[in-house]
Amino acid sequence: MGSEIFNLTLADKLYRTKYETNTDHTHIKVNDEICPKCDGKPCTFGCPAEVYKKNPNDPNRITVSFENCLECGTCIKICPLGSIDWKFPDGGMGVKYRFG
Amino acid sequence: MTADEKVKVDVIVVGGGPAGLSAAYTMAKAGLEVILIERGETCGSKNVGGLLYGTILNQMIPRFYEKAPIERPVSKRTIVFLGGAEHAALTFGDDQWSIPPYNNTFIVQRSQFDRWFSGEAEKAGVSLLEGTVADELIYEGVNGERKAVGVRIRGNEEFYADAVILADGANALLTEKTSKEMNLKGGKTKQDYAVGVKEIITLGKGKIEDRFNLESNEGTAVDFLGSPFEGLIGGGFIYTAKETVSIGFAARLESVIHSGLSPNQIMDGFKRHPVVRKYLEGGELAEYSAHLIPEGGYRAVPQLAANGVMIAGDAAGLVNMSLYKEGTNHAMESGKTAGETAASAKAKGDFSSKTLGEYEAKFRRGTAMRDLKKYRDLPKVLETTPELLSLYPLKMTRMLTDYFTVTAASKSETQKKALMNFLKGLPKFKFVRNMIRGRKVL
Ligand SMILES: Cc1cc2nc3c(=O)[nH]c(=O)nc-3n(C[C@H](O)[C@H](O)[C@H](O)COP(=O)(O)OP(=O)(O)OC[C@H]3O[C@@H](n4cnc5c(N)ncnc54)[C@H](O)[C@@H]3O)c2cc1C
Ligand code: SF4
Ligand code: SF4
């Protein structure tokens, strides 16, 4: 029991964080023309919430699970090709830290 | 919207963190009409932090610690040098740190603390517009003559003011957009960032006080030098709240990319380190969070004022990333100074870059900028001498463990071996040079 917190998956962790998601409105888009040209694809590991994943059908493309976004801004800074169009979620939506 | 429907106040503040709240509070106390726009449902709901250094807040709200939601004061501090499995720690403190004014160092939960501060600002007369995203500034004039006269929020509503204070934090989309539109000067070097990940772990009061050796009115800050992964540049911390501990790790973005590790993996590696693990055993995760931290320091600080605009806090990169990891206090000093400048601009009836430039001049002479200046070489040192925060702490801890390893060998043999192990792999001259550089980190 005691060792549980050392073996949480990211999904377990995000489950503890409170969100209010605008499910039909993504605040993050990637450009499918640009991503295939990106070698390292740092978004796929640099995001603390693993929002960006390689598309299983076409690993050159990126899928975006925007609802997990913690709004830290890391992806905007690490994307080498400026492919990410990132806006703030609408007011009051998105992550809501209870501790912070 | 017609001209007579136009909502106009003296100053609009964007961002309800320590910088924006300090600015708004200061201006409202001086009698200005102020709107503060915050995108979170409440102030603090988007914010992540660690310790609160309270010297500036205490000037604005004397003895704030009697009313604010303080979890614990920092009554003692520990610095741990992390190696692979070895470690060395230094603990220090003072009885004075457990009584007012508590050495001005506190553990807070930012979501609760910022919310409290926003309540104080509201009582002082600030109109809070929470749950509202500021999308762009409204200008009069063109190019070099541009003057900010208001803010357009999501949904296209407009609010007008004589000046706008941008305090939108590290992920400063609005400050970045405005800087382009107004052609503001960047710093001498570009801004660098670290990503901070943090977990809140519920342990319960009893366990916390036992484990960290605390009385119920005491708290502690444990900072870690060295990292769980070789070559990864960053540092971790554990701070004790009342019922929970905050554990965090901040890693430089280039270093994260270079390592190929995700911030979550880095966090897990840090948590599982034998030294760190013991503090957390048996706890329950209450929250996982992440936030950028500007690390460029003194040289990356940009132009802070223009016609109708002032920039404060993390949006201007005012964080000292040395062992102090000081951001909140600098945010408050810049916000307060910007607020004071706005009040004198209002008295003069002049919000031009000349008058608002007094904010930049005054802030650059203040304590925060003097501190940032002292550590101005830190970003470069970390870039060119990454071993300072990875190899050396590891070597140090290994030397101490070697030194105290008890075997049949004589003391002098043991000590000689410890020293030889320490020097192994360290080019001699580089070591001396690096120790000199190391002073710039501490
Ligand atoms: C893990 C971690 C540990 C830290 N540890 C420490 C520490 O120990 N000591 C210390 O002093 N500092 C620490 N810091 C740094 C400190 O948290 C920051 O320096 C401080 O929060 C900066 O205050 P700010 O007001 O400038 O920005 P923030 O607190 O980020 O506030 C900015 C506000 O603006 C809002 N906003 C942004 N854009 C918009 C928009 N367009 N419209 C409306 N609202 C907007 C945001 O929602 C937010 O509320 C730490 C940071 C992190 C991430
Ligand atoms: S880092 Fe940017 S360009 Fe590269 S794959 Fe990710 S989003 Fe696309
Ligand atoms: S803002 Fe942070 S959490 Fe959100 S997608 Fe970007 S890196 Fe991930």
Coordinates of C-alpha atoms in Angstrom, one line a residue, chain B residues 4-442:
Chain B
D4 CA -20.7 56.9 -23.9
E5 CA -21.2 53.2 -23.1
K6 CA -17.4 52.8 -22.9
V7 CA -16.2 51.4 -19.6
K8 CA -13.1 53.4 -18.6
V9 CA -11.1 53.2 -15.4
D10 CA -7.7 54.5 -14.4
V11 CA -5.7 51.3 -14.8
I12 CA -6.4 47.7 -16.0
V13 CA -4.3 44.9 -14.6
V14 CA -4.0 41.6 -16.5
G15 CA -3.2 38.7 -14.2
G16 CA -4.2 37.9 -10.6
G17 CA -1.0 36.4 -9.3
P18 CA 1.4 38.1 -6.8
A19 CA 2.5 40.8 -9.4
G20 CA -0.9 41.8 -10.6
L21 CA -2.5 41.7 -7.2
S22 CA 0.3 43.8 -5.7
A23 CA -0.1 46.4 -8.4
A24 CA -3.9 46.5 -8.1
Y25 CA -3.9 46.6 -4.3
T26 CA -1.3 49.5 -4.3
M27 CA -3.3 51.5 -6.8
A28 CA -6.7 51.0 -5.1
K29 CA -5.1 52.1 -1.8
A30 CA -3.9 55.2 -3.5
G31 CA -7.5 55.9 -4.7
L32 CA -7.2 54.8 -8.3
E33 CA -10.1 53.0 -10.1
V34 CA -8.8 49.6 -11.0
I35 CA -10.1 46.6 -12.9
L36 CA -8.1 43.3 -12.5
I37 CA -8.7 40.7 -15.2
E38 CA -7.9 37.0 -14.3
R39 CA -8.6 34.1 -16.6
G40 CA -8.9 31.5 -13.8
E41 CA -12.3 31.0 -12.2
T42 CA -10.7 32.6 -9.1
C43 CA -7.3 34.2 -8.6
G44 CA -4.8 31.4 -7.9
S45 CA -6.6 28.6 -9.7
K46 CA -4.0 28.6 -12.5
N47 CA -1.0 29.2 -10.3
V48 CA 1.8 27.0 -9.0
G49 CA 4.5 28.0 -6.6
G50 CA 6.7 27.0 -3.7
L51 CA 7.8 29.3 -0.9
L52 CA 6.5 32.8 -0.3
Y53 CA 9.1 35.4 0.7
G54 CA 7.1 38.1 2.4
T55 CA 9.2 41.2 2.8
I56 CA 7.3 43.3 0.2
L57 CA 3.9 41.9 1.2
N58 CA 4.6 42.9 4.7
Q59 CA 5.1 46.5 3.6
M60 CA 1.7 46.5 1.8
I61 CA -0.2 44.5 4.4
P62 CA 1.7 44.7 7.8
R63 CA 1.7 41.4 9.7
F64 CA -0.1 39.8 6.8
Y65 CA 0.8 36.4 8.2
E66 CA -1.7 36.8 11.0
K67 CA -4.5 36.8 8.4
A68 CA -3.2 35.1 5.2
P69 CA -3.6 31.4 4.7
I70 CA -0.1 30.4 5.7
E71 CA 0.5 26.7 5.9
R72 CA 3.7 26.8 8.0
P73 CA 6.6 29.2 8.4
V74 CA 10.0 27.9 7.3
S75 CA 11.6 27.4 10.7
K76 CA 14.6 25.5 9.3
R77 CA 16.0 24.6 5.9
T78 CA 17.9 21.6 4.6
I79 CA 20.0 21.4 1.5
V80 CA 20.6 17.9 0.2
F81 CA 23.3 17.0 -2.3
L82 CA 21.9 14.1 -4.2
G83 CA 24.1 11.4 -5.7
G84 CA 23.1 8.0 -7.1
A85 CA 22.3 6.4 -3.8
E86 CA 24.6 8.5 -1.7
H87 CA 23.5 11.8 -0.2
A88 CA 24.8 14.6 2.0
A89 CA 22.6 17.1 3.8
L90 CA 23.0 20.3 5.6
T91 CA 20.3 21.5 8.0
F92 CA 20.2 24.9 9.5
G93 CA 17.8 27.3 11.2
D94 CA 17.2 29.7 14.0
D95 CA 14.6 29.8 16.8
Q96 CA 13.7 33.3 15.5
W97 CA 12.5 31.7 12.3
S98 CA 9.5 30.2 14.2
I99 CA 8.3 33.5 15.6
P100 CA 7.0 36.7 13.9
P101 CA 8.1 37.8 11.3
Y102 CA 9.2 34.2 10.7
N103 CA 12.3 35.2 8.7
N104 CA 9.8 36.3 6.0
T105 CA 9.7 32.8 4.6
F106 CA 6.4 30.9 4.4
I107 CA 4.9 27.8 2.9
V108 CA 1.6 28.6 1.2
Q109 CA -0.7 26.8 -1.3
R110 CA -0.8 29.3 -4.1
S111 CA -4.4 28.7 -5.1
Q112 CA -5.6 29.6 -1.6
F113 CA -3.0 32.3 -1.0
D114 CA -3.7 34.2 -4.2
R115 CA -7.4 34.0 -3.6
W116 CA -7.0 35.5 -0.2
F117 CA -4.8 38.3 -1.6
S118 CA -7.5 39.0 -4.3
G119 CA -10.0 39.4 -1.4
E120 CA -7.8 42.0 0.2
A121 CA -7.5 43.8 -3.2
E122 CA -11.2 43.7 -3.6
K123 CA -11.7 45.2 -0.1
A124 CA -9.3 47.9 -1.0
G125 CA -11.6 48.8 -4.0
V126 CA -10.3 46.7 -6.9
S127 CA -13.0 45.4 -9.3
L128 CA -12.1 41.8 -10.0
L129 CA -13.1 40.4 -13.3
E130 CA -12.3 36.7 -12.8
G131 CA -13.0 33.9 -15.3
T132 CA -12.1 36.3 -18.1
V133 CA -9.3 36.0 -20.7
A134 CA -7.6 39.2 -21.9
D135 CA -6.9 38.6 -25.6
E136 CA -5.3 41.8 -26.8
L137 CA -4.6 45.4 -26.0
I138 CA -6.4 48.3 -27.7
Y139 CA -4.2 51.0 -29.0
E140 CA -4.4 54.6 -30.2
G141 CA -1.8 55.9 -32.7
V142 CA 0.6 53.9 -34.9
N143 CA 4.0 52.3 -34.6
G144 CA 6.4 54.1 -32.3
E145 CA 3.6 56.4 -31.2
R146 CA 1.3 53.6 -30.2
K147 CA -0.3 54.0 -26.9
A148 CA -2.2 51.3 -25.0
V149 CA -5.7 52.5 -24.1
G150 CA -7.5 49.4 -23.1
V151 CA -8.0 45.6 -23.2
R152 CA -10.2 43.4 -25.4
I153 CA -11.4 40.3 -23.7
R154 CA -12.5 37.0 -25.1
G155 CA -16.0 37.5 -26.5
N156 CA -14.9 40.9 -27.9
E157 CA -15.9 43.2 -25.0
E158 CA -13.7 46.2 -24.5
F159 CA -12.5 47.9 -21.4
Y160 CA -10.6 51.2 -21.5
A161 CA -8.0 52.7 -19.1
D162 CA -5.2 55.3 -19.0
A163 CA -2.7 52.4 -18.6
V164 CA -2.5 48.6 -18.6
I165 CA -0.3 46.6 -16.3
L166 CA 0.7 43.2 -17.8
A167 CA 1.2 40.7 -15.0
D168 CA 0.3 37.6 -16.9
G169 CA 3.0 35.3 -15.5
A170 CA 5.5 33.0 -17.2
N171 CA 3.2 31.7 -20.0
A172 CA 2.8 35.4 -21.0
L173 CA 0.9 35.2 -24.3
L174 CA -0.4 38.7 -23.9
T175 CA 2.9 40.3 -22.9
E176 CA 4.6 38.6 -25.9
K177 CA 1.9 39.8 -28.3
T178 CA 2.0 43.3 -26.9
S179 CA 5.8 43.4 -27.0
K180 CA 5.6 42.7 -30.7
E181 CA 2.8 45.1 -31.4
M182 CA 4.6 47.9 -29.5
N183 CA 8.0 47.0 -30.7
L184 CA 9.4 46.7 -27.1
K185 CA 13.0 46.0 -26.5
G186 CA 13.9 42.5 -25.4
G187 CA 16.6 41.7 -22.8
K188 CA 20.3 41.4 -23.7
T189 CA 19.8 37.7 -23.8
K190 CA 16.8 35.7 -24.7
Q191 CA 14.5 34.4 -22.0
D192 CA 15.1 30.7 -21.0
Y193 CA 12.7 28.6 -19.1
A194 CA 12.5 25.6 -16.8
V195 CA 9.4 23.4 -16.4
G196 CA 8.4 22.9 -12.8
V197 CA 6.3 19.8 -12.0
K198 CA 4.8 19.5 -8.6
E199 CA 2.8 17.0 -6.6
I200 CA 0.8 17.6 -3.4
I201 CA 1.0 14.6 -1.2
T202 CA -1.3 14.1 1.8
L203 CA 0.6 12.7 4.8
G204 CA -1.3 14.1 7.7
K205 CA 0.0 16.5 10.4
G206 CA 1.3 13.8 12.7
K207 CA 3.5 12.1 10.1
I208 CA 4.8 15.3 8.8
E209 CA 5.9 16.6 12.2
D210 CA 7.5 13.2 13.1
R211 CA 9.2 12.8 9.8
F212 CA 10.6 16.3 9.5
N213 CA 11.2 16.8 13.2
L214 CA 8.8 19.7 13.6
E215 CA 6.7 21.3 16.3
S216 CA 3.1 22.1 15.2
N217 CA 4.0 25.7 14.6
E218 CA 7.1 24.9 12.5
G219 CA 7.7 24.0 8.9
T220 CA 10.7 23.1 6.8
A221 CA 12.0 23.6 3.3
V222 CA 14.2 20.8 1.8
D223 CA 16.0 21.8 -1.4
F224 CA 17.9 19.2 -3.4
L225 CA 21.0 19.9 -5.5
G226 CA 21.9 17.3 -8.0
S227 CA 19.4 15.3 -10.0
P228 CA 18.0 11.9 -10.3
F229 CA 19.3 11.5 -13.8
E230 CA 22.8 12.1 -14.9
G231 CA 23.3 15.2 -17.0
L232 CA 19.8 16.5 -16.3
I233 CA 20.0 20.1 -15.1
G234 CA 17.5 21.1 -12.4
G235 CA 16.7 20.8 -8.8
G236 CA 14.0 19.5 -6.5
F237 CA 12.3 20.5 -3.3
I238 CA 10.0 19.3 -0.6
Y239 CA 8.1 21.9 1.5
T240 CA 5.9 21.0 4.4
A241 CA 2.3 22.4 4.5
K242 CA 0.0 21.6 7.4
E243 CA -1.4 18.2 6.3
T244 CA 0.4 17.8 2.9
V245 CA 3.9 18.1 1.5
S246 CA 4.7 19.7 -1.8
I247 CA 7.3 18.0 -3.8
G248 CA 8.5 19.5 -7.0
F249 CA 11.3 19.4 -9.6
A250 CA 12.3 22.1 -12.0
A251 CA 14.3 21.2 -15.0
R252 CA 15.7 23.4 -17.8
L253 CA 13.8 22.9 -21.0
E254 CA 16.9 22.3 -23.1
S255 CA 18.0 19.7 -20.6
V256 CA 14.6 18.0 -20.8
I257 CA 14.8 17.9 -24.6
H258 CA 18.3 16.6 -24.4
S259 CA 17.5 13.9 -21.9
G260 CA 14.5 12.7 -23.9
L261 CA 12.7 12.2 -20.5
S262 CA 9.2 13.5 -19.8
P263 CA 8.7 15.9 -16.9
N264 CA 6.5 13.2 -15.3
Q265 CA 9.3 10.6 -15.6
I266 CA 11.7 13.1 -14.1
M267 CA 9.3 13.6 -11.2
D268 CA 8.9 9.9 -10.6
G269 CA 12.7 9.4 -10.7
F270 CA 13.1 12.1 -8.1
K271 CA 10.3 10.7 -5.9
R272 CA 11.8 7.2 -6.0
H273 CA 15.3 8.4 -5.0
P274 CA 16.0 6.6 -1.7
V275 CA 16.4 9.8 0.2
V276 CA 13.3 11.5 -1.2
R277 CA 11.2 8.4 -1.0
K278 CA 11.5 8.1 2.8
Y279 CA 9.8 11.4 3.2
L280 CA 6.8 10.4 1.1
E281 CA 6.1 6.8 2.0
G282 CA 2.5 6.1 2.8
G283 CA 1.2 9.4 1.4
E284 CA -1.6 9.9 -1.0
L285 CA -1.5 12.1 -4.1
A286 CA -3.8 15.0 -3.9
E287 CA -2.8 17.0 -7.0
Y288 CA -0.3 17.0 -9.9
S289 CA 0.6 20.4 -11.5
A290 CA 3.0 22.0 -13.9
H291 CA 4.2 25.5 -14.7
L292 CA 6.9 27.3 -16.5
I293 CA 9.6 29.2 -14.6
P294 CA 11.6 32.0 -16.4
E295 CA 15.3 31.4 -15.9
G296 CA 17.0 33.9 -18.0
G297 CA 17.7 36.2 -15.0
Y298 CA 19.1 39.7 -15.1
R299 CA 20.3 39.8 -18.6
A300 CA 17.0 38.6 -20.1
V301 CA 14.9 41.3 -18.4
P302 CA 13.1 43.2 -21.2
Q303 CA 11.9 46.8 -21.5
L304 CA 9.4 47.2 -18.6
A305 CA 7.4 50.3 -19.6
A306 CA 6.0 52.0 -22.7
N307 CA 3.2 54.4 -23.6
G308 CA 0.3 53.2 -21.4
V309 CA 2.0 49.9 -20.5
M310 CA 4.0 48.4 -17.6
I311 CA 5.1 44.8 -17.4
A312 CA 5.6 43.0 -14.0
G313 CA 6.5 39.7 -12.4
D314 CA 7.2 36.5 -14.3
A315 CA 5.9 38.1 -17.5
A316 CA 9.1 40.1 -17.3
G317 CA 11.2 37.1 -16.2
L318 CA 12.0 38.4 -12.7
V319 CA 12.9 35.1 -11.1
N320 CA 16.1 34.4 -9.2
M321 CA 16.9 30.8 -9.9
S322 CA 19.7 30.4 -7.4
L323 CA 19.1 28.3 -4.3
Y324 CA 16.6 31.0 -3.2
K325 CA 14.3 30.3 -6.1
E326 CA 12.7 33.6 -5.5
G327 CA 9.9 34.7 -7.8
T328 CA 6.9 35.8 -5.7
N329 CA 8.7 38.5 -3.8
H330 CA 10.1 40.0 -7.0
A331 CA 6.7 39.8 -8.6
M332 CA 5.3 41.7 -5.7
E333 CA 8.1 44.3 -5.7
S334 CA 7.6 45.0 -9.4
G335 CA 3.8 45.0 -9.1
K336 CA 4.0 47.4 -6.1
T337 CA 6.4 49.7 -7.9
A338 CA 4.3 49.7 -11.1
G339 CA 1.3 50.6 -9.0
E340 CA 3.1 53.5 -7.2
T341 CA 4.2 54.8 -10.6
A342 CA 0.6 54.6 -11.9
A343 CA -0.6 56.6 -8.9
S344 CA 1.9 59.4 -9.6
A345 CA 1.1 59.3 -13.3
K346 CA -2.5 59.7 -12.4
A347 CA -1.6 62.7 -10.3
K348 CA 0.3 64.3 -13.2
G349 CA -2.3 63.2 -15.7
D350 CA 0.4 61.7 -17.9
F351 CA 0.7 58.0 -18.7
S352 CA 3.3 58.4 -21.4
S353 CA 6.4 56.2 -21.7
K354 CA 8.4 59.0 -20.0
T355 CA 6.3 58.9 -16.8
L356 CA 5.8 55.2 -16.8
G357 CA 9.5 54.8 -17.4
E358 CA 10.0 55.8 -13.8
Y359 CA 8.7 52.4 -12.9
E360 CA 11.5 50.7 -14.8
A361 CA 14.1 53.1 -13.4
K362 CA 12.9 52.7 -9.8
F363 CA 12.5 48.9 -10.1
R364 CA 16.0 48.6 -11.6
R365 CA 17.5 50.4 -8.6
G366 CA 15.6 48.1 -6.1
T367 CA 16.4 45.0 -4.1
A368 CA 15.0 42.5 -6.6
M369 CA 17.1 43.7 -9.5
R370 CA 20.2 44.0 -7.3
D371 CA 19.7 40.3 -6.4
L372 CA 19.1 39.3 -10.0
K373 CA 22.3 41.2 -10.9
K374 CA 24.3 39.3 -8.3
Y375 CA 23.2 36.1 -10.0
R376 CA 23.4 37.4 -13.5
D377 CA 25.9 34.7 -14.6
L378 CA 23.9 31.9 -13.3
P379 CA 22.1 31.0 -16.6
K380 CA 25.4 31.0 -18.5
V381 CA 27.2 29.0 -15.8
L382 CA 24.5 26.3 -15.9
E383 CA 24.7 26.2 -19.7
T384 CA 28.5 26.0 -19.9
T385 CA 29.2 24.1 -16.6
P386 CA 26.3 21.7 -16.2
E387 CA 28.5 19.5 -13.9
L388 CA 28.0 22.1 -11.2
L389 CA 24.6 20.8 -10.5
S390 CA 25.0 17.2 -11.5
L391 CA 28.5 15.9 -11.3
Y392 CA 29.8 17.9 -8.4
P393 CA 27.0 17.2 -6.0
L394 CA 27.4 13.6 -6.9
K395 CA 31.1 13.7 -6.3
M396 CA 30.7 15.6 -3.1
T397 CA 28.3 13.1 -1.7
R398 CA 30.5 10.3 -2.8
M399 CA 33.5 11.8 -1.1
L400 CA 31.6 12.2 2.2
T401 CA 30.3 8.7 2.1
D402 CA 33.7 7.4 1.2
Y403 CA 35.2 9.4 4.0
F404 CA 32.9 7.9 6.6
T405 CA 32.8 4.4 5.2
V406 CA 34.0 2.2 8.0
T407 CA 36.3 -0.6 6.9
A408 CA 39.5 -2.3 8.2
A409 CA 41.6 0.3 6.4
S410 CA 43.3 3.0 8.4
K411 CA 41.7 6.5 8.5
S412 CA 44.4 8.0 6.3
E413 CA 44.0 5.2 3.7
T414 CA 40.3 5.8 3.7
Q415 CA 40.6 9.5 3.4
K416 CA 43.2 9.3 0.7
K417 CA 40.9 7.0 -1.2
A418 CA 38.0 9.3 -0.7
L419 CA 40.0 12.2 -2.1
M420 CA 41.3 10.2 -5.1
N421 CA 37.8 9.1 -5.9
F422 CA 36.7 12.7 -5.7
L423 CA 39.3 13.9 -8.1
K424 CA 38.9 11.1 -10.5
G425 CA 37.3 12.3 -13.7
L426 CA 37.6 16.0 -12.7
P427 CA 40.1 17.9 -14.9
K428 CA 42.1 19.9 -12.3
F429 CA 42.1 23.4 -13.7
K430 CA 38.5 23.1 -14.9
F431 CA 37.6 22.1 -11.3
V432 CA 39.2 25.2 -9.8
R433 CA 37.6 27.4 -12.5
N434 CA 34.3 25.7 -11.9
M435 CA 34.5 26.2 -8.1
I436 CA 34.9 29.9 -8.8
R437 CA 31.9 29.8 -11.1
G438 CA 30.1 27.9 -8.4
R439 CA 30.1 30.9 -6.2
K440 CA 27.7 32.5 -8.8
V441 CA 25.2 29.7 -8.1
L442 CA 25.2 29.9 -4.3

